[in-house]
């Protein structure tokens, strides 16, 4: 029984009294406290929560009532437990803008390995955000995902995050051989580079959602700093065709994106998803192509990069829908060495 226990661990491994929890904030912004320390959580409940991937008070604090209720079988108790977890990690509904500024300073950047692309993104791919790479077939989305899975392993001074990648492949286009090729050019041992990528093939949209639930158990233990979903929407589109299924599809997709945003924020990691483009039949004056997934993806993704094919191996990238990036374009090339300026 954990109810009476007072021992707590922060992420940095320092034991702290509850009162000091807010002072001993980790890089992620909230202390790591075992789920069993949450008021109202028995060891049996803690076990159920852990099995479902909720290891810490923080995981529970950011969960929805529905998610927890499904695990413990009562909505009322779920509400109580979530409230207790939020209190325990001192999650507050309001913070000052200064606190937000401090929190945002914890954000790290992962280099794409391409200077112009990094510049376009204001220094690289941000942690605590979902970055969406959109483009037609062959635009280079999967190549970028491969490159990032290598880049993340580099030390920070080389643009990486000294961590592992977790790669969710929905289209069976992940190629270890390509990773080895890129790793060699980045000065990494190709076999080590492969070991540092945790790979999951997602066979259905449900499976894809389940993999991200499972991923939560791995992120901290395995030092995962990048989660890739390539591609985000393909299963959802294939399984829920037509207008009649649109509402259900969008609801599920919304849940999936919320899941991704949450792991990005809670664990301070980078999340990169790819997305297809679909024809916009009634577009006469605007771009005839648009990203799949509609408003749900548009609102969910923090940053959106649109890739276009240029001549031969040249590709053009542009940020769109961003609140503070200017709309401009850069080019890069796809080569044997990976993606390069
Ligand atoms: P998307 O995922 O957007 O459909 P990809 O990322 O699979 O597109 O990009 C495919 C492109 O990458 C092709 O033009 C292909 O020629 C190029 N490409 C893939 N592997 C290599 C490589 N080893 N060397 C050079 N170009 C490559
Ligand atoms: Mg692809």
Coordinates of C-alpha atoms and ligand atoms in Angstrom, one line a residue:
X1 CA 0.0 0.0 0.0
X2 CA 1.5 3.3 -1.0
X3 CA -1.1 5.6 0.5
X4 CA 0.8 6.3 3.7
X5 CA 4.2 6.4 2.2
X6 CA 5.9 9.8 1.9
X7 CA 9.0 8.9 0.0
X8 CA 9.2 10.6 -3.4
X9 CA 11.7 10.7 -6.2
X10 CA 12.2 13.4 -8.6
X11 CA 13.5 12.7 -12.1
X12 CA 17.0 13.7 -11.0
X13 CA 16.9 11.0 -8.4
X14 CA 16.7 13.4 -5.5
X15 CA 14.3 12.4 -2.8
X16 CA 12.1 15.4 -1.8
X17 CA 9.3 16.1 0.7
X18 CA 5.9 16.7 -0.9
X19 CA 6.1 20.4 0.0
X20 CA 9.3 20.7 -2.0
X21 CA 7.9 19.0 -5.1
X22 CA 7.3 22.1 -7.0
X23 CA 10.8 23.4 -6.4
X24 CA 12.5 20.2 -7.5
X25 CA 11.0 20.3 -11.0
X26 CA 12.7 18.1 -13.6
X27 CA 13.5 19.1 -17.1
X28 CA 10.1 18.0 -18.1
X29 CA 8.6 20.4 -15.6
X30 CA 6.9 18.1 -13.2
X31 CA 8.4 15.7 -10.6
X32 CA 8.3 12.0 -11.2
X33 CA 6.4 10.4 -8.4
X34 CA 5.3 6.7 -8.4
X35 CA 1.7 6.2 -9.3
X36 CA 1.2 4.4 -6.0
X37 CA 1.9 7.6 -4.1
X38 CA -1.3 9.1 -5.4
X39 CA -4.0 9.4 -2.8
X40 CA -6.7 6.7 -3.3
X41 CA -4.5 4.4 -5.4
X42 CA -4.2 1.0 -3.7
X43 CA -1.4 -1.3 -4.8
X44 CA -3.9 -3.3 -6.8
X45 CA -5.0 -0.2 -8.6
X46 CA -1.4 0.9 -9.1
X47 CA -0.7 -2.4 -10.7
X48 CA -3.6 -2.0 -13.1
X49 CA -2.5 1.5 -14.0
X50 CA 1.1 0.5 -14.5
X51 CA 0.1 -2.4 -16.8
X52 CA -1.8 0.2 -18.9
X53 CA 1.3 2.4 -19.1
X54 CA 0.5 4.9 -16.3
X55 CA 3.7 4.6 -14.2
X56 CA 3.8 7.9 -12.5
X57 CA 1.5 10.5 -10.9
X58 CA 2.4 12.7 -13.8
X59 CA 1.0 10.1 -16.3
X60 CA -2.3 10.0 -14.4
X61 CA -2.5 13.8 -13.9
X62 CA -2.5 14.3 -17.7
X63 CA -4.8 11.5 -18.5
X64 CA -8.5 11.9 -19.4
X65 CA -11.2 10.6 -17.0
X66 CA -12.4 8.2 -19.7
X67 CA -8.9 6.6 -20.1
X68 CA -8.5 6.0 -16.4
X69 CA -12.1 4.9 -15.9
X70 CA -11.6 2.2 -18.5
X71 CA -8.7 0.8 -16.5
X72 CA -10.2 1.0 -13.0
X73 CA -13.8 0.6 -13.9
X74 CA -15.3 3.7 -12.2
X75 CA -15.6 7.2 -13.6
X76 CA -16.1 8.8 -10.1
X77 CA -12.9 7.2 -8.8
X78 CA -11.1 8.1 -12.0
X79 CA -12.0 11.7 -11.4
X80 CA -10.8 11.6 -7.8
X81 CA -7.5 9.9 -8.7
X82 CA -6.8 12.3 -11.5
X83 CA -7.5 15.3 -9.2
X84 CA -5.2 13.8 -6.5
X85 CA -2.5 13.2 -9.0
X86 CA -2.7 16.8 -10.3
X87 CA -2.5 18.0 -6.7
X88 CA 0.5 15.8 -6.0
X89 CA 2.5 17.1 -8.9
X90 CA 1.2 20.6 -8.3
X91 CA -0.4 20.9 -11.7
X92 CA -2.1 24.3 -11.7
X93 CA -4.7 25.6 -14.1
X94 CA -3.0 28.9 -14.4
X95 CA 0.7 29.8 -14.5
X96 CA 2.2 33.3 -15.2
X97 CA 3.5 34.1 -18.6
X98 CA 7.0 34.2 -17.0
X99 CA 6.6 30.6 -15.7
X100 CA 5.5 29.6 -19.2
X101 CA 8.6 31.3 -20.6
X102 CA 10.7 29.3 -18.1
X103 CA 8.9 26.2 -19.1
X104 CA 9.5 26.8 -22.8
X105 CA 13.2 27.3 -22.1
X106 CA 13.3 23.5 -21.3
X107 CA 12.4 22.9 -24.9
X108 CA 15.2 21.3 -26.9
X109 CA 15.9 21.2 -30.6
X110 CA 16.8 18.3 -32.8
X111 CA 18.7 19.1 -35.9
X112 CA 17.5 17.7 -39.2
X113 CA 21.1 17.6 -40.3
X114 CA 20.2 20.1 -43.0
X115 CA 21.2 23.7 -42.2
X116 CA 18.5 25.4 -44.3
X117 CA 15.8 23.1 -43.0
X118 CA 16.9 23.8 -39.4
X119 CA 16.8 27.5 -40.1
X120 CA 13.3 27.2 -41.5
X121 CA 12.3 25.6 -38.2
X122 CA 14.0 28.2 -36.1
X123 CA 16.8 25.9 -35.1
X124 CA 15.5 22.4 -35.6
X125 CA 12.6 20.1 -34.6
X126 CA 11.3 21.2 -31.2
X127 CA 10.6 18.9 -28.3
X128 CA 7.2 19.2 -26.5
X129 CA 5.7 19.6 -30.0
X130 CA 4.3 17.5 -32.8
X131 CA 5.9 18.3 -36.1
X132 CA 4.1 17.2 -39.2
X133 CA 5.8 16.6 -42.5
X134 CA 3.3 16.7 -45.4
X135 CA 3.8 15.9 -49.0
X136 CA 3.0 13.8 -52.0
X137 CA 4.4 10.3 -52.6
X138 CA 8.2 10.4 -53.0
X139 CA 8.5 13.9 -51.5
X140 CA 11.0 12.6 -49.0
X141 CA 8.9 12.3 -45.8
X142 CA 10.2 8.8 -45.0
X143 CA 13.8 9.9 -45.7
X144 CA 13.5 12.8 -43.2
X145 CA 12.2 10.3 -40.6
X146 CA 15.1 8.0 -41.2
X147 CA 17.6 10.8 -40.9
X148 CA 16.0 12.2 -37.7
X149 CA 16.2 8.7 -36.2
X150 CA 19.9 8.9 -36.6
X151 CA 20.3 12.5 -35.7
X152 CA 18.6 12.1 -32.4
X153 CA 21.4 9.8 -31.3
X154 CA 24.1 12.4 -31.7
X155 CA 25.2 14.5 -28.7
X156 CA 23.6 17.9 -28.3
X157 CA 26.7 19.7 -29.6
X158 CA 26.2 17.9 -32.9
X159 CA 22.5 18.7 -33.1
X160 CA 21.2 15.5 -31.5
X161 CA 19.5 14.8 -28.2
X162 CA 21.7 11.9 -27.0
X163 CA 18.7 9.6 -27.1
X164 CA 16.9 6.8 -28.9
X165 CA 14.2 6.9 -31.5
X166 CA 10.9 5.0 -31.4
X167 CA 9.7 4.5 -35.0
X168 CA 6.1 3.6 -35.7
X169 CA 5.9 2.3 -39.3
X170 CA 2.4 2.0 -40.8
X171 CA 3.4 1.6 -44.5
X172 CA 6.3 -0.9 -44.2
X173 CA 8.7 1.6 -45.6
X174 CA 11.3 1.6 -42.8
X175 CA 14.6 0.3 -44.0
X176 CA 17.4 -0.6 -41.5
X177 CA 19.9 -0.5 -44.4
X178 CA 19.1 3.1 -45.0
X179 CA 19.7 3.9 -41.3
X180 CA 23.1 2.2 -41.5
X181 CA 24.0 4.2 -44.6
X182 CA 23.0 7.5 -43.0
X183 CA 24.7 6.6 -39.6
X184 CA 28.0 5.9 -41.4
X185 CA 28.0 9.5 -42.8
X186 CA 27.2 10.9 -39.4
X187 CA 30.1 9.1 -37.9
X188 CA 28.1 6.6 -35.9
X189 CA 28.6 2.8 -35.7
X190 CA 25.8 1.5 -38.0
X191 CA 25.0 -1.4 -35.7
X192 CA 24.8 0.9 -32.7
X193 CA 22.6 3.2 -34.6
X194 CA 20.2 0.3 -35.3
X195 CA 20.1 -0.7 -31.7
X196 CA 19.1 2.8 -30.7
X197 CA 15.9 2.6 -32.8
X198 CA 12.9 0.9 -31.3
X199 CA 10.8 -0.2 -34.2
X200 CA 7.1 -1.1 -34.3
X201 CA 5.0 -2.0 -37.3
X202 CA 1.4 -0.8 -36.9
X203 CA -1.0 -3.0 -38.7
X204 CA -4.3 -1.1 -38.0
X205 CA -5.3 2.3 -36.5
X206 CA -6.2 0.5 -33.3
X207 CA -2.8 -1.1 -33.2
X208 CA -1.2 2.3 -33.9
X209 CA -3.0 3.8 -30.9
X210 CA -2.0 0.8 -28.7
X211 CA 1.6 1.2 -29.7
X212 CA 1.7 4.8 -28.5
X213 CA 0.1 3.7 -25.2
X214 CA 2.8 1.1 -24.8
X215 CA 5.5 3.5 -25.8
X216 CA 4.9 5.5 -22.6
X217 CA 6.4 2.7 -20.6
X218 CA 9.6 2.8 -22.7
X219 CA 10.2 6.5 -23.2
X220 CA 11.9 7.2 -19.9
X221 CA 13.4 3.8 -19.2
X222 CA 14.9 3.6 -22.7
X223 CA 15.8 7.3 -23.0
X224 CA 13.7 7.8 -26.1
X225 CA 13.9 11.4 -27.4
X226 CA 12.1 11.1 -30.7
X227 CA 8.9 9.4 -31.6
X228 CA 8.2 9.0 -35.4
X229 CA 4.8 8.0 -36.8
X230 CA 5.1 7.4 -40.6
X231 CA 2.4 7.8 -41.6
X232 CA -0.1 9.3 -39.3
X233 CA -3.4 9.0 -41.2
X234 CA -3.0 6.2 -43.7
X235 CA -4.7 3.4 -41.6
X236 CA -7.4 5.8 -40.5
X237 CA -8.2 6.7 -44.0
X238 CA -8.2 3.1 -45.3
X239 CA -10.4 1.8 -42.4
X240 CA -13.0 4.6 -42.4
X241 CA -13.7 5.4 -46.0
X242 CA -16.4 7.8 -47.1
X243 CA -18.6 10.5 -45.5
X244 CA -20.6 8.1 -43.4
X245 CA -17.5 7.1 -41.4
X246 CA -15.9 10.5 -41.2
X247 CA -17.1 11.5 -37.8
X248 CA -15.9 8.3 -36.2
X249 CA -12.6 8.4 -38.0
X250 CA -11.9 12.0 -37.0
X251 CA -12.8 11.3 -33.4
X252 CA -10.3 8.4 -33.2
X253 CA -7.7 10.4 -35.0
X254 CA -8.2 13.2 -32.6
X255 CA -7.6 10.8 -29.7
X256 CA -4.4 9.6 -31.4
X257 CA -3.1 13.1 -31.9
X258 CA -3.9 14.1 -28.3
X259 CA -1.9 11.0 -27.2
X260 CA 1.1 12.2 -29.3
X261 CA 0.9 15.8 -28.1
X262 CA 0.7 14.5 -24.5
X263 CA 3.8 12.3 -24.7
X264 CA 5.7 15.1 -26.5
X265 CA 4.8 17.5 -23.7
X266 CA 5.0 15.3 -20.6
X267 CA 8.4 13.6 -21.6
X268 CA 9.9 16.7 -23.3
X269 CA 10.6 14.7 -26.5
X270 CA 10.2 15.4 -30.2
X271 CA 7.3 13.8 -32.1
X272 CA 7.4 13.8 -35.9
X273 CA 4.5 12.5 -38.0
X274 CA 4.2 12.3 -41.7
X275 CA 1.0 13.0 -43.7
X276 CA -0.2 12.4 -47.2
X277 CA -1.8 15.0 -49.4
X278 CA -5.2 14.5 -50.9
X279 CA -7.0 16.2 -53.8
X280 CA -9.2 19.1 -53.1
X281 CA -11.7 18.7 -56.0
X282 CA -13.5 22.0 -55.5
X283 CA -10.4 24.1 -55.2
X284 CA -10.3 26.5 -58.2
X285 CA -8.2 29.3 -56.8
X286 CA -6.3 27.7 -54.0
X287 CA -3.8 24.8 -53.9
X288 CA -5.6 21.7 -55.4
X289 CA -3.8 19.5 -52.8
X290 CA -4.4 19.6 -49.0
X291 CA -3.0 17.5 -46.1
X292 CA -5.1 14.5 -45.1
X293 CA -6.9 14.4 -41.8
X294 CA -8.7 17.7 -42.0
X295 CA -9.0 20.1 -39.1
X296 CA -8.2 17.5 -36.5
X297 CA -4.6 17.2 -37.8
X298 CA -4.4 20.8 -38.7
X299 CA -5.2 21.9 -35.2
X300 CA -3.3 19.0 -33.6
X301 CA 0.1 19.5 -35.3
X302 CA 2.2 22.2 -33.7
X303 CA 4.4 22.8 -36.8
X304 CA 3.6 21.7 -40.3
X305 CA 6.2 21.4 -43.1
X306 CA 5.1 21.0 -46.7
X307 CA 7.5 19.1 -49.0
X308 CA 7.4 19.4 -52.8
X309 CA 9.5 17.7 -55.4
X310 CA 11.8 19.8 -57.4
X311 CA 14.1 18.7 -60.2
X312 CA 15.7 15.3 -59.8
X313 CA 16.7 14.8 -56.1
X314 CA 15.9 18.4 -55.1
X315 CA 13.1 19.0 -52.6
X316 CA 11.4 22.2 -51.5
X317 CA 10.2 22.7 -47.9
X318 CA 7.9 25.3 -46.6
X319 CA 6.4 25.9 -43.1
X320 CA 2.7 26.6 -43.2
X321 CA 0.0 27.3 -40.6
X322 CA 2.6 28.4 -38.1
X323 CA 1.8 31.2 -35.6
X324 CA 5.4 32.5 -35.6
X325 CA 7.4 31.2 -38.5
X326 CA 7.5 33.4 -41.6
X327 CA 6.2 31.7 -44.7
X328 CA 9.4 31.0 -46.7
X329 CA 10.8 28.1 -48.7
X330 CA 14.2 26.3 -48.6
X331 CA 15.6 23.5 -50.7
X332 CA 17.5 20.4 -49.9
X333 CA 18.6 17.2 -51.7
X334 CA 18.1 13.5 -51.0
X335 CA 21.4 11.7 -51.6
X336 CA 23.1 8.5 -50.5
X337 CA 24.4 10.4 -47.4
X338 CA 20.8 11.2 -46.4
X339 CA 19.2 14.6 -46.8
X340 CA 21.7 17.4 -47.3
X341 CA 21.8 21.1 -48.0
Ligands
LIG1 P1 7.7 9.8 -49.1 O1 7.9 9.1 -47.8 O2 7.5 11.2 -49.0 O3 6.8 9.1 -50.1 P2 10.5 9.0 -49.4 O4 11.0 9.6 -48.2 O5 10.3 7.5 -49.5 O6 9.1 9.7 -49.9 O7 11.4 9.5 -50.6 C1 11.7 8.8 -51.7 C2 12.8 9.5 -52.4 O8 14.1 9.3 -51.7 C3 13.0 8.9 -53.8 O9 13.1 10.0 -54.7 C4 14.3 8.2 -53.7 O10 15.0 8.3 -54.9 C5 15.1 8.9 -52.6 N1 16.0 8.0 -51.9 C6 15.7 7.0 -51.1 N2 16.8 6.3 -50.7 C7 17.8 6.9 -51.3 C8 19.2 6.7 -51.3 N3 19.8 5.7 -50.6 N4 20.0 7.6 -52.0 C9 19.4 8.6 -52.7 N5 18.1 8.8 -52.8 C10 17.3 8.0 -52.1
LIG2 MG1 6.9 7.4 -47.0

